[in-house]
Amino acid sequence: MDNVVVEALVRALAVGTPLLLACLGAILNERAGVVNLGVEGMMAVGALAAFAVASASPDASLWAAVGAAMLAGAALSWLHALATVTLRANQFVSGLALALLGTGAAGLLGKKFEGLPLFNKVQDWNLGGFVVSPFTVAALLLAGALAFYLNATRWGLTLRSVGENPAAADVLGVNVGLVRTLAVLAGGALSGLAGAFLALSYRASWADNMTAGLGWIAVALVIFVGWRPLRAIAGALFFGFLYYLQFRLQGNSPVPTEVFSAMPFVLVLVVLALAGRRGQAGDAPAALGRAYVRGER
């Protein structure tokens, strides 16, 4: 029984790691008032960039691969910042376009990497008999760091003020556009880091559609956890356990595998509906999804 519990926790942590990293990035975006639905695309390009660098040679640096993934995610998110912050385009439309662009570009450019070996993978750590990825440890530390940043630092409070009342922040001398742009770039980097985990640790390979909808779940997870980084840990573990349960049940049930594959996505809709009924959507930043134009009310 203990082995089953440990296995379930390890698997939930493994699948929950990219969810947590991507969710933290989305929380950072949205706390600044910018919705970015392109998480799936940024994760995909991050995974491809990480694998491309890591598979270049046996001596390739894994740190360089991780850095490339974060840079790729940030670079793609810059397009979203340009469209929504500078040009004031619709944030939802821009995010959807970013998701399609990222997954499409990664699938096309990644064809030559399919089936190639990964010379080096990120080795798991054995912490007192409990085996976890360094990415998992980093994700947990980042959740705590982001919670502290948003709630206990001047810069975090400034970012939150931009998401709540950008006009008031502007009056106080805050560069609203710069704060939002930096938040979007940082969120993109975290999504790229989530992709790096998939390519360098979890799967240690490259395949088209390797993100498998995790980015969309991460976007929904932001609402589920009420835009709170520490709650995101529990939310990511919960959905990670659902993925584990999906694979455990597939081989022992007459139910078609498609039903189990859709289970996490169906539950996303359920928990979002429940969150809406509880009024949790009211925790959203007041200016979320709205472009800021100086002088407009």
Short mmCIF file of C-alpha atoms in Angstrom, two decimals:
data_model
loop_
_atom_site.label_atom_id
_atom_site.label_comp_id
_atom_site.label_asym_id
_atom_site.label_seq_id
_atom_site.Cartn_x
_atom_site.Cartn_y
_atom_site.Cartn_z
CA MET A 1 0.00 0.00 0.00
CA ASP A 2 2.83 2.37 0.92
CA ASN A 3 4.51 1.69 -2.42
CA VAL A 4 1.32 2.59 -4.28
CA VAL A 5 1.00 5.87 -2.36
CA VAL A 6 4.65 6.77 -2.99
CA GLU A 7 4.31 5.90 -6.68
CA ALA A 8 1.17 8.02 -6.98
CA LEU A 9 2.86 10.99 -5.28
CA VAL A 10 5.99 10.71 -7.43
CA ARG A 11 3.94 10.51 -10.63
CA ALA A 12 1.69 13.36 -9.55
CA LEU A 13 4.76 15.49 -8.82
CA ALA A 14 6.25 14.61 -12.21
CA VAL A 15 3.18 15.61 -14.22
CA GLY A 16 2.40 18.45 -11.85
CA THR A 17 5.82 20.07 -12.37
CA PRO A 18 5.21 21.53 -15.86
CA LEU A 19 1.68 22.48 -14.80
CA LEU A 20 3.04 24.36 -11.79
CA LEU A 21 5.78 26.15 -13.75
CA ALA A 22 3.41 27.21 -16.53
CA CYS A 23 0.72 28.21 -14.02
CA LEU A 24 3.17 30.41 -12.11
CA GLY A 25 4.07 32.15 -15.36
CA ALA A 26 0.40 32.72 -16.16
CA ILE A 27 -0.25 34.05 -12.64
CA LEU A 28 2.56 36.56 -13.12
CA ASN A 29 1.03 37.68 -16.44
CA GLU A 30 -2.47 37.99 -15.11
CA ARG A 31 -1.52 39.72 -11.87
CA ALA A 32 -0.21 42.47 -14.15
CA GLY A 33 -3.52 42.53 -16.04
CA VAL A 34 -2.50 40.56 -19.15
CA VAL A 35 -4.19 37.32 -20.19
CA ASN A 36 -1.94 35.02 -22.22
CA LEU A 37 -3.63 31.95 -23.67
CA GLY A 38 -0.47 31.04 -25.58
CA VAL A 39 1.04 28.92 -22.79
CA GLU A 40 0.79 25.72 -24.84
CA GLY A 41 2.76 27.30 -27.69
CA MET A 42 5.46 28.69 -25.40
CA MET A 43 5.87 25.32 -23.71
CA ALA A 44 6.24 23.66 -27.12
CA VAL A 45 8.96 26.02 -28.37
CA GLY A 46 10.70 25.77 -25.00
CA ALA A 47 10.76 21.98 -25.21
CA LEU A 48 12.11 22.10 -28.77
CA ALA A 49 14.80 24.67 -27.93
CA ALA A 50 15.94 22.65 -24.92
CA PHE A 51 16.15 19.40 -26.87
CA ALA A 52 17.87 21.02 -29.84
CA VAL A 53 20.65 22.42 -27.64
CA ALA A 54 20.99 19.32 -25.45
CA SER A 55 21.16 16.93 -28.40
CA ALA A 56 23.71 18.98 -30.35
CA SER A 57 26.66 17.04 -28.91
CA PRO A 58 27.57 14.73 -26.01
CA ASP A 59 29.25 17.70 -24.32
CA ALA A 60 26.27 20.03 -24.65
CA SER A 61 25.50 21.97 -21.47
CA LEU A 62 22.16 21.21 -19.87
CA TRP A 63 22.25 24.68 -18.32
CA ALA A 64 22.51 26.11 -21.83
CA ALA A 65 19.57 23.94 -22.90
CA VAL A 66 17.45 25.22 -20.01
CA GLY A 67 18.47 28.79 -20.80
CA ALA A 68 17.58 28.30 -24.46
CA ALA A 69 14.14 27.02 -23.48
CA MET A 70 13.44 30.02 -21.26
CA LEU A 71 14.74 32.40 -23.92
CA ALA A 72 12.53 30.77 -26.57
CA GLY A 73 9.46 31.05 -24.34
CA ALA A 74 10.24 34.68 -23.55
CA ALA A 75 10.88 35.50 -27.22
CA LEU A 76 7.51 34.09 -28.26
CA SER A 77 5.76 35.89 -25.40
CA TRP A 78 7.33 39.15 -26.61
CA LEU A 79 5.07 38.93 -29.66
CA HIS A 80 2.10 38.80 -27.29
CA ALA A 81 3.42 41.78 -25.33
CA LEU A 82 3.95 43.73 -28.53
CA ALA A 83 0.44 42.98 -29.76
CA THR A 84 -1.44 43.52 -26.50
CA VAL A 85 0.58 46.05 -24.51
CA THR A 86 2.04 48.20 -27.28
CA LEU A 87 -0.58 47.81 -30.01
CA ARG A 88 -3.46 47.15 -27.58
CA ALA A 89 -4.84 44.20 -29.54
CA ASN A 90 -7.38 41.83 -28.02
CA GLN A 91 -5.50 39.70 -25.48
CA PHE A 92 -7.57 36.57 -26.01
CA VAL A 93 -7.21 36.60 -29.79
CA SER A 94 -3.47 37.27 -29.54
CA GLY A 95 -3.00 34.45 -27.03
CA LEU A 96 -4.85 31.94 -29.17
CA ALA A 97 -2.76 32.96 -32.18
CA LEU A 98 0.38 32.53 -30.09
CA ALA A 99 -0.65 29.02 -29.06
CA LEU A 100 -1.22 28.03 -32.67
CA LEU A 101 2.00 29.68 -33.82
CA GLY A 102 4.11 28.06 -31.13
CA THR A 103 2.78 24.53 -31.48
CA GLY A 104 2.82 24.74 -35.27
CA ALA A 105 6.37 26.10 -35.46
CA ALA A 106 7.65 23.56 -32.93
CA GLY A 107 6.01 20.70 -34.82
CA LEU A 108 7.46 21.84 -38.14
CA LEU A 109 10.98 22.69 -36.96
CA GLY A 110 11.15 19.67 -34.67
CA LYS A 111 10.65 17.02 -37.36
CA LYS A 112 14.40 16.57 -37.82
CA PHE A 113 14.82 15.88 -34.08
CA GLU A 114 12.27 13.07 -33.86
CA GLY A 115 13.92 9.78 -32.93
CA LEU A 116 17.28 11.39 -32.09
CA PRO A 117 18.98 10.35 -28.84
CA LEU A 118 19.43 12.76 -25.97
CA PHE A 119 23.08 12.51 -24.92
CA ASN A 120 22.48 14.02 -21.52
CA LYS A 121 19.31 14.21 -19.49
CA VAL A 122 18.69 15.97 -16.22
CA GLN A 123 19.23 13.35 -13.55
CA ASP A 124 16.70 12.97 -10.76
CA TRP A 125 17.68 13.62 -7.17
CA ASN A 126 17.28 11.03 -4.43
CA LEU A 127 16.08 12.93 -1.38
CA GLY A 128 16.00 10.38 1.40
CA GLY A 129 14.61 7.63 -0.80
CA PHE A 130 12.20 9.99 -2.54
CA VAL A 131 13.23 10.49 -6.17
CA VAL A 132 12.34 13.86 -7.69
CA SER A 133 13.50 15.97 -10.61
CA PRO A 134 15.50 19.14 -9.95
CA PHE A 135 12.81 20.87 -12.00
CA THR A 136 10.25 19.84 -9.37
CA VAL A 137 12.33 21.30 -6.56
CA ALA A 138 12.83 24.47 -8.58
CA ALA A 139 9.09 24.74 -9.28
CA LEU A 140 8.23 24.45 -5.57
CA LEU A 141 10.84 27.07 -4.65
CA LEU A 142 9.62 29.37 -7.41
CA ALA A 143 6.05 29.13 -6.10
CA GLY A 144 7.20 30.31 -2.69
CA ALA A 145 9.40 33.01 -4.21
CA LEU A 146 6.58 34.32 -6.40
CA ALA A 147 4.17 34.42 -3.45
CA PHE A 148 6.72 36.42 -1.47
CA TYR A 149 7.44 38.70 -4.42
CA LEU A 150 3.78 39.51 -5.03
CA ASN A 151 2.82 40.03 -1.40
CA ALA A 152 5.89 41.29 0.44
CA THR A 153 8.00 43.35 -1.96
CA ARG A 154 7.60 46.81 -3.40
CA TRP A 155 8.03 45.53 -6.95
CA GLY A 156 5.40 42.85 -6.46
CA LEU A 157 2.91 45.35 -5.06
CA THR A 158 3.63 47.64 -8.01
CA LEU A 159 2.91 44.78 -10.43
CA ARG A 160 -0.35 44.01 -8.64
CA SER A 161 -1.39 47.67 -8.72
CA VAL A 162 -0.92 47.66 -12.50
CA GLY A 163 -3.26 44.68 -12.73
CA GLU A 164 -5.85 46.20 -10.41
CA ASN A 165 -5.86 49.90 -11.35
CA PRO A 166 -3.36 50.84 -14.06
CA ALA A 167 -4.60 54.44 -14.20
CA ALA A 168 -3.85 54.99 -10.50
CA ALA A 169 -0.46 53.31 -10.89
CA ASP A 170 0.27 55.57 -13.85
CA VAL A 171 -0.56 58.67 -11.80
CA LEU A 172 1.96 57.50 -9.19
CA GLY A 173 4.67 57.34 -11.84
CA VAL A 174 4.61 53.63 -12.66
CA ASN A 175 5.41 52.75 -16.26
CA VAL A 176 2.40 50.52 -16.85
CA GLY A 177 3.52 49.32 -20.27
CA LEU A 178 6.98 48.36 -19.05
CA VAL A 179 5.66 46.47 -16.01
CA ARG A 180 3.19 44.54 -18.13
CA THR A 181 5.76 43.76 -20.80
CA LEU A 182 8.28 42.45 -18.26
CA ALA A 183 5.57 40.33 -16.61
CA VAL A 184 4.63 38.79 -19.96
CA LEU A 185 8.29 38.05 -20.76
CA ALA A 186 8.88 36.46 -17.35
CA GLY A 187 5.71 34.38 -17.74
CA GLY A 188 6.90 33.22 -21.15
CA ALA A 189 10.26 32.21 -19.69
CA LEU A 190 8.54 30.08 -17.03
CA SER A 191 6.41 28.40 -19.72
CA GLY A 192 9.60 27.70 -21.66
CA LEU A 193 11.09 26.20 -18.49
CA ALA A 194 8.06 23.91 -18.24
CA GLY A 195 8.78 22.76 -21.79
CA ALA A 196 12.44 22.15 -20.89
CA PHE A 197 11.32 19.78 -18.12
CA LEU A 198 9.38 17.71 -20.65
CA ALA A 199 12.29 17.47 -23.09
CA LEU A 200 15.19 17.07 -20.67
CA SER A 201 13.75 15.21 -17.70
CA TYR A 202 10.25 13.78 -18.00
CA ARG A 203 10.44 12.33 -21.52
CA ALA A 204 14.05 13.02 -22.42
CA SER A 205 13.14 13.10 -26.10
CA TRP A 206 11.38 15.20 -28.68
CA ALA A 207 8.02 14.38 -30.26
CA ASP A 208 5.38 16.52 -31.88
CA ASN A 209 2.58 17.53 -29.50
CA MET A 210 4.59 16.45 -26.47
CA THR A 211 2.90 19.15 -24.38
CA ALA A 212 -0.38 17.22 -24.87
CA GLY A 213 -2.67 20.03 -23.72
CA LEU A 214 -0.82 20.70 -20.44
CA GLY A 215 -0.57 24.39 -21.32
CA TRP A 216 -4.34 24.74 -21.58
CA ILE A 217 -4.79 23.04 -18.22
CA ALA A 218 -2.24 25.43 -16.71
CA VAL A 219 -4.26 28.41 -17.98
CA ALA A 220 -7.40 27.04 -16.36
CA LEU A 221 -5.47 26.19 -13.20
CA VAL A 222 -4.80 29.90 -12.63
CA ILE A 223 -8.51 30.50 -12.12
CA PHE A 224 -8.92 27.32 -10.07
CA VAL A 225 -6.26 28.45 -7.57
CA GLY A 226 -7.52 32.03 -7.42
CA TRP A 227 -4.33 33.62 -8.81
CA ARG A 228 -2.37 32.47 -5.73
CA PRO A 229 1.05 30.86 -6.29
CA LEU A 230 1.05 28.66 -3.17
CA ARG A 231 -2.38 27.27 -4.00
CA ALA A 232 -0.98 26.41 -7.43
CA ILE A 233 1.17 23.72 -5.78
CA ALA A 234 -1.91 21.85 -4.55
CA GLY A 235 -3.73 22.41 -7.84
CA ALA A 236 -0.82 21.08 -9.90
CA LEU A 237 -0.54 18.01 -7.66
CA PHE A 238 -4.26 17.39 -8.01
CA PHE A 239 -4.20 17.43 -11.80
CA GLY A 240 -0.94 15.48 -11.80
CA PHE A 241 -2.68 12.78 -9.79
CA LEU A 242 -5.51 12.75 -12.30
CA TYR A 243 -3.03 12.04 -15.10
CA TYR A 244 -1.53 9.24 -13.02
CA LEU A 245 -4.99 7.82 -12.38
CA GLN A 246 -5.76 8.01 -16.09
CA PHE A 247 -2.80 5.78 -16.98
CA ARG A 248 -3.42 3.38 -14.08
CA LEU A 249 -7.02 2.79 -15.11
CA GLN A 250 -6.47 2.45 -18.86
CA GLY A 251 -5.16 -1.10 -18.74
CA ASN A 252 -7.70 -2.36 -16.20
CA SER A 253 -10.99 -1.14 -17.59
CA PRO A 254 -13.25 -1.94 -20.54
CA VAL A 255 -13.86 1.80 -20.97
CA PRO A 256 -12.28 3.19 -24.19
CA THR A 257 -8.90 4.86 -23.64
CA GLU A 258 -10.22 8.09 -25.18
CA VAL A 259 -12.48 8.53 -22.14
CA PHE A 260 -9.51 8.42 -19.77
CA SER A 261 -7.46 10.71 -22.03
CA ALA A 262 -10.22 13.31 -21.89
CA MET A 263 -10.70 13.00 -18.13
CA PRO A 264 -8.32 15.79 -17.03
CA PHE A 265 -9.80 18.22 -19.56
CA VAL A 266 -13.37 17.39 -18.54
CA LEU A 267 -12.47 17.92 -14.91
CA VAL A 268 -10.98 21.31 -15.80
CA LEU A 269 -14.41 22.38 -17.01
CA VAL A 270 -16.02 20.98 -13.86
CA VAL A 271 -13.69 22.73 -11.42
CA LEU A 272 -13.93 26.01 -13.33
CA ALA A 273 -17.71 25.82 -13.16
CA LEU A 274 -17.52 25.16 -9.42
CA ALA A 275 -15.05 28.01 -8.96
CA GLY A 276 -17.43 30.31 -10.81
CA ARG A 277 -20.35 29.29 -8.60
CA ARG A 278 -18.29 30.02 -5.48
CA GLY A 279 -17.44 33.44 -6.87
CA GLN A 280 -13.74 32.57 -7.10
CA ALA A 281 -13.54 34.37 -10.44
CA GLY A 282 -14.10 37.52 -8.39
CA ASP A 283 -10.51 37.16 -7.17
CA ALA A 284 -9.27 38.11 -10.65
CA PRO A 285 -7.33 41.37 -10.99
CA ALA A 286 -9.79 44.17 -11.75
CA ALA A 287 -8.07 45.26 -14.98
CA LEU A 288 -7.42 41.72 -16.26
CA GLY A 289 -7.74 41.45 -20.03
CA ARG A 290 -8.11 45.20 -20.59
CA ALA A 291 -5.60 47.26 -22.54
CA TYR A 292 -4.52 50.43 -20.80
CA VAL A 293 -4.78 53.74 -22.61
CA ARG A 294 -3.70 56.81 -20.68
CA GLY A 295 -6.61 59.18 -20.13
CA GLU A 296 -9.34 56.56 -20.76
CA ARG A 297 -11.69 55.43 -18.03
#
